[in-house]
PDB file of C-alpha atoms in Angstrom:
ATOM      1  CA  UNK D   1     -10.817  17.910  14.941  1.00 87.00           C
ATOM      2  CA  UNK D   2      -7.740  16.380  16.781  1.00 89.00           C
ATOM      3  CA  UNK D   3      -8.518  12.842  18.072  1.00 91.00           C
ATOM      4  CA  UNK D   4      -6.686  10.457  20.301  1.00 94.00           C
ATOM      5  CA  UNK D   5      -6.819   6.722  19.595  1.00 94.00           C
ATOM      6  CA  UNK D   6      -5.748   3.915  22.029  1.00 96.00           C
ATOM      7  CA  UNK D   7      -4.632   0.419  21.123  1.00 94.00           C
ATOM      8  CA  UNK D   8      -2.997  -2.386  23.044  1.00 96.00           C
ATOM      9  CA  UNK D   9       0.270  -3.389  21.345  1.00 94.00           C
ATOM     10  CA  UNK D  10       2.372  -6.225  22.765  1.00 93.00           C
ATOM     11  CA  UNK D  11       0.433  -6.027  26.008  1.00 95.00           C
ATOM     12  CA  UNK D  12       1.017  -2.248  26.482  1.00 96.00           C
ATOM     13  CA  UNK D  13      -1.408   0.521  26.158  1.00 97.00           C
ATOM     14  CA  UNK D  14      -0.500   2.850  23.417  1.00 97.00           C
ATOM     15  CA  UNK D  15      -2.401   6.234  22.940  1.00 97.00           C
ATOM     16  CA  UNK D  16      -1.752   8.516  20.026  1.00 96.00           C
ATOM     17  CA  UNK D  17      -2.985  12.065  19.695  1.00 92.00           C
ATOM     18  CA  UNK D  18      -3.157  13.552  16.187  1.00 89.00           C
ATOM     19  CA  UNK D  19      -0.828  16.420  15.468  1.00 87.00           C
ATOM     20  CA  UNK D  20      -2.254  19.804  14.650  1.00 83.00           C
ATOM     21  CA  UNK D  21      -3.071  20.319  10.950  1.00 87.00           C
ATOM     22  CA  UNK D  22       0.003  22.254   9.719  1.00 90.00           C
ATOM     23  CA  UNK D  23       2.392  20.095  11.774  1.00 86.00           C
ATOM     24  CA  UNK D  24       0.853  16.981  10.399  1.00 86.00           C
ATOM     25  CA  UNK D  25       1.095  18.320   6.806  1.00 85.00           C
ATOM     26  CA  UNK D  26       4.840  19.138   7.213  1.00 88.00           C
ATOM     27  CA  UNK D  27       5.414  15.613   8.637  1.00 84.00           C
ATOM     28  CA  UNK D  28       3.476  14.106   5.751  1.00 86.00           C
ATOM     29  CA  UNK D  29       5.632  16.007   3.230  1.00 83.00           C
ATOM     30  CA  UNK D  30       8.749  14.557   4.918  1.00 83.00           C
ATOM     31  CA  UNK D  31       7.336  11.025   4.881  1.00 81.00           C
ATOM     32  CA  UNK D  32       6.349  11.341   1.186  1.00 79.00           C
ATOM     33  CA  UNK D  33       9.825  12.447   0.271  1.00 80.00           C
ATOM     34  CA  UNK D  34      11.392   9.447   2.037  1.00 76.00           C
ATOM     35  CA  UNK D  35       8.706   6.903   1.258  1.00 73.00           C
ATOM     36  CA  UNK D  36       8.344   7.427  -2.496  1.00 72.00           C
ATOM     37  CA  UNK D  37      11.598   5.771  -3.629  1.00 69.00           C
ATOM     38  CA  UNK D  38      11.023   2.946  -1.132  1.00 69.00           C
ATOM     39  CA  UNK D  39       7.474   2.265  -2.301  1.00 69.00           C
ATOM     40  CA  UNK D  40       8.753   2.498  -5.840  1.00 69.00           C
ATOM     41  CA  UNK D  41      11.245  -0.351  -5.043  1.00 64.00           C
ATOM     42  CA  UNK D  42       8.541  -2.413  -3.499  1.00 66.00           C
ATOM     43  CA  UNK D  43       6.213  -1.766  -6.433  1.00 68.00           C
ATOM     44  CA  UNK D  44       8.914  -2.965  -8.719  1.00 68.00           C
ATOM     45  CA  UNK D  45       8.952  -6.244  -6.859  1.00 62.00           C
ATOM     46  CA  UNK D  46       5.301  -7.012  -7.587  1.00 61.00           C
ATOM     47  CA  UNK D  47       4.443  -9.426 -10.468  1.00 58.00           C
ATOM     48  CA  UNK D  48       3.207  -7.556 -13.668  1.00 58.00           C
ATOM     49  CA  UNK D  49      -0.321  -8.821 -13.223  1.00 54.00           C
ATOM     50  CA  UNK D  50      -0.517  -7.150  -9.671  1.00 52.00           C
ATOM     51  CA  UNK D  51       0.855  -3.844 -11.049  1.00 49.00           C
ATOM     52  CA  UNK D  52      -1.715  -3.562 -13.744  1.00 52.00           C
ATOM     53  CA  UNK D  53      -4.830  -4.291 -11.486  1.00 53.00           C
ATOM     54  CA  UNK D  54      -6.758  -1.600  -9.791  1.00 51.00           C
ATOM     55  CA  UNK D  55      -6.341  -1.836  -6.058  1.00 50.00           C
ATOM     56  CA  UNK D  56      -9.547  -2.373  -4.103  1.00 49.00           C
ATOM     57  CA  UNK D  57     -10.540  -3.367  -0.528  1.00 47.00           C
ATOM     58  CA  UNK D  58      -9.378  -6.957   0.136  1.00 49.00           C
ATOM     59  CA  UNK D  59      -6.467  -6.922  -2.289  1.00 50.00           C
ATOM     60  CA  UNK D  60      -3.267  -8.158  -0.738  1.00 52.00           C
ATOM     61  CA  UNK D  61       0.328  -8.261  -1.816  1.00 53.00           C
ATOM     62  CA  UNK D  62       2.948 -10.620  -0.642  1.00 56.00           C
ATOM     63  CA  UNK D  63       6.422  -9.199  -0.617  1.00 56.00           C
ATOM     64  CA  UNK D  64       9.500 -11.503  -0.104  1.00 55.00           C
ATOM     65  CA  UNK D  65      12.141 -10.694   2.496  1.00 53.00           C
ATOM     66  CA  UNK D  66      14.632 -10.062  -0.277  1.00 56.00           C
ATOM     67  CA  UNK D  67      12.394  -7.338  -1.773  1.00 58.00           C
ATOM     68  CA  UNK D  68      11.934  -5.817   1.739  1.00 61.00           C
ATOM     69  CA  UNK D  69      15.737  -5.742   2.072  1.00 60.00           C
ATOM     70  CA  UNK D  70      16.033  -3.958  -1.267  1.00 64.00           C
ATOM     71  CA  UNK D  71      13.488  -1.405  -0.141  1.00 65.00           C
ATOM     72  CA  UNK D  72      15.413  -0.903   3.152  1.00 65.00           C
ATOM     73  CA  UNK D  73      18.606  -0.284   1.155  1.00 69.00           C
ATOM     74  CA  UNK D  74      16.750   2.297  -0.898  1.00 68.00           C
ATOM     75  CA  UNK D  75      15.645   3.927   2.358  1.00 71.00           C
ATOM     76  CA  UNK D  76      19.214   4.058   3.565  1.00 70.00           C
ATOM     77  CA  UNK D  77      20.253   5.746   0.419  1.00 75.00           C
ATOM     78  CA  UNK D  78      17.766   8.603   0.958  1.00 71.00           C
ATOM     79  CA  UNK D  79      17.927   9.025   4.720  1.00 78.00           C
ATOM     80  CA  UNK D  80      20.763  10.011   7.091  1.00 82.00           C
ATOM     81  CA  UNK D  81      20.641   8.421  10.577  1.00 81.00           C
ATOM     82  CA  UNK D  82      19.975  11.838  12.273  1.00 88.00           C
ATOM     83  CA  UNK D  83      17.065  12.429   9.858  1.00 85.00           C
ATOM     84  CA  UNK D  84      15.658   8.951  10.487  1.00 83.00           C
ATOM     85  CA  UNK D  85      15.780   9.474  14.280  1.00 87.00           C
ATOM     86  CA  UNK D  86      14.150  12.905  13.841  1.00 89.00           C
ATOM     87  CA  UNK D  87      11.354  11.464  11.700  1.00 86.00           C
ATOM     88  CA  UNK D  88      10.634   8.719  14.139  1.00 89.00           C
ATOM     89  CA  UNK D  89      10.545  11.158  17.070  1.00 92.00           C
ATOM     90  CA  UNK D  90       8.298  13.546  15.233  1.00 91.00           C
ATOM     91  CA  UNK D  91       5.874  10.817  14.171  1.00 90.00           C
ATOM     92  CA  UNK D  92       5.807   9.520  17.778  1.00 94.00           C
ATOM     93  CA  UNK D  93       5.262  12.965  19.390  1.00 91.00           C
ATOM     94  CA  UNK D  94       1.744  12.908  21.083  1.00 91.00           C
ATOM     95  CA  UNK D  95       2.180   9.215  21.884  1.00 96.00           C
ATOM     96  CA  UNK D  96       2.024   7.566  25.305  1.00 96.00           C
ATOM     97  CA  UNK D  97       3.001   4.016  26.325  1.00 97.00           C
ATOM     98  CA  UNK D  98       1.207   2.914  29.486  1.00 96.00           C
ATOM     99  CA  UNK D  99       0.718   6.688  30.251  1.00 94.00           C
ATOM    100  CA  UNK D 100       4.337   7.737  29.704  1.00 94.00           C
ATOM    101  CA  UNK D 101       4.847  10.195  26.976  1.00 95.00           C
ATOM    102  CA  UNK D 102       7.502   9.558  24.399  1.00 95.00           C
ATOM    103  CA  UNK D 103      10.107  12.230  24.331  1.00 93.00           C
ATOM    104  CA  UNK D 104      13.697  12.142  23.186  1.00 91.00           C
ATOM    105  CA  UNK D 105      14.732  11.343  26.673  1.00 92.00           C
ATOM    106  CA  UNK D 106      12.184   8.624  27.341  1.00 94.00           C
ATOM    107  CA  UNK D 107      12.501   7.081  23.935  1.00 95.00           C
ATOM    108  CA  UNK D 108      15.718   5.218  24.886  1.00 94.00           C
ATOM    109  CA  UNK D 109      14.205   3.772  28.054  1.00 93.00           C
ATOM    110  CA  UNK D 110      10.869   2.786  26.477  1.00 93.00           C
ATOM    111  CA  UNK D 111      12.254   1.171  23.298  1.00 93.00           C
ATOM    112  CA  UNK D 112      15.697   0.033  24.431  1.00 92.00           C
ATOM    113  CA  UNK D 113      15.983  -3.564  23.280  1.00 91.00           C
ATOM    114  CA  UNK D 114      12.441  -3.413  21.752  1.00 90.00           C
ATOM    115  CA  UNK D 115      12.833  -1.965  18.309  1.00 86.00           C
ATOM    116  CA  UNK D 116      10.209  -4.254  16.761  1.00 87.00           C
ATOM    117  CA  UNK D 117       7.814  -2.904  19.384  1.00 91.00           C
ATOM    118  CA  UNK D 118       8.911   0.650  18.383  1.00 90.00           C
ATOM    119  CA  UNK D 119       7.998  -0.013  14.701  1.00 86.00           C
ATOM    120  CA  UNK D 120       4.613  -1.381  15.643  1.00 89.00           C
ATOM    121  CA  UNK D 121       3.917   1.836  17.648  1.00 92.00           C
ATOM    122  CA  UNK D 122       5.343   3.942  14.655  1.00 89.00           C
ATOM    123  CA  UNK D 123       2.996   2.147  12.316  1.00 87.00           C
ATOM    124  CA  UNK D 124      -0.001   2.765  14.691  1.00 90.00           C
ATOM    125  CA  UNK D 125       0.961   6.420  15.020  1.00 90.00           C
ATOM    126  CA  UNK D 126       1.018   6.832  11.280  1.00 87.00           C
ATOM    127  CA  UNK D 127      -2.435   5.218  10.937  1.00 87.00           C
ATOM    128  CA  UNK D 128      -3.741   7.533  13.644  1.00 90.00           C
ATOM    129  CA  UNK D 129      -2.178  10.733  12.243  1.00 86.00           C
ATOM    130  CA  UNK D 130      -3.391  10.074   8.761  1.00 83.00           C
ATOM    131  CA  UNK D 131      -6.463   7.827   9.287  1.00 80.00           C
ATOM    132  CA  UNK D 132      -8.396   9.340   6.418  1.00 75.00           C
ATOM    133  CA  UNK D 133      -5.435   8.648   4.104  1.00 69.00           C
ATOM    134  CA  UNK D 134      -5.383   4.950   5.189  1.00 61.00           C
ATOM    135  CA  UNK D 135      -9.164   4.463   5.268  1.00 63.00           C
ATOM    136  CA  UNK D 136      -9.764   5.674   1.738  1.00 59.00           C
ATOM    137  CA  UNK D 137      -8.621   3.935  -1.545  1.00 47.00           C
ATOM    138  CA  UNK D 138      -5.163   5.185  -2.495  1.00 50.00           C
ATOM    139  CA  UNK D 139      -1.573   4.549  -1.330  1.00 50.00           C
ATOM    140  CA  UNK D 140      -2.785   4.147   2.196  1.00 51.00           C
ATOM    141  CA  UNK D 141      -5.145   1.372   1.185  1.00 51.00           C
ATOM    142  CA  UNK D 142      -2.232  -0.302  -0.757  1.00 50.00           C
ATOM    143  CA  UNK D 143       0.142  -0.036   2.190  1.00 52.00           C
ATOM    144  CA  UNK D 144      -2.484  -1.471   4.535  1.00 51.00           C
ATOM    145  CA  UNK D 145      -2.767  -4.586   2.362  1.00 53.00           C
ATOM    146  CA  UNK D 146       0.938  -5.353   2.067  1.00 51.00           C
ATOM    147  CA  UNK D 147       2.022  -8.544   4.024  1.00 51.00           C
ATOM    148  CA  UNK D 148       5.612  -8.084   5.044  1.00 46.00           C
ATOM    149  CA  UNK D 149       7.485 -11.093   6.336  1.00 47.00           C
ATOM    150  CA  UNK D 150       8.120 -11.004  10.077  1.00 45.00           C
ATOM    151  CA  UNK D 151      11.656 -12.470   9.717  1.00 46.00           C
ATOM    152  CA  UNK D 152      14.179 -11.164   7.161  1.00 42.00           C
TER     153      UNK D 152
END
């Protein structure tokens, strides 16, 4: 069943409605193709003892800014700018900020000068779209435990 979740992010009300099943599946396939090399790069940055342990609830991983930079370089290798924009817009479809729907036209006005806010909304949208993926043990659990530095 399609659900809508609402959260306050940076003082703004953000509502995300899940995509229909097949559309969500196509988006997830795109995300996996893009994210796998990046996650591999981040995984490579973990100490050997963290790599060999089974991930469970409460496990956390600290990743340095240098490793995040390396992962972003890997992302740039696998993603053209138009593809990146398309992926963000697709992920944010069904998202409203203070009642205004995010569309290709409204995106520039809503997120102009606020790209960090956009990434927070993007992350929230991913969690809503694939909540079962993030709530269960698996790559979603690992991603939810990663502590990424706020300044690179």
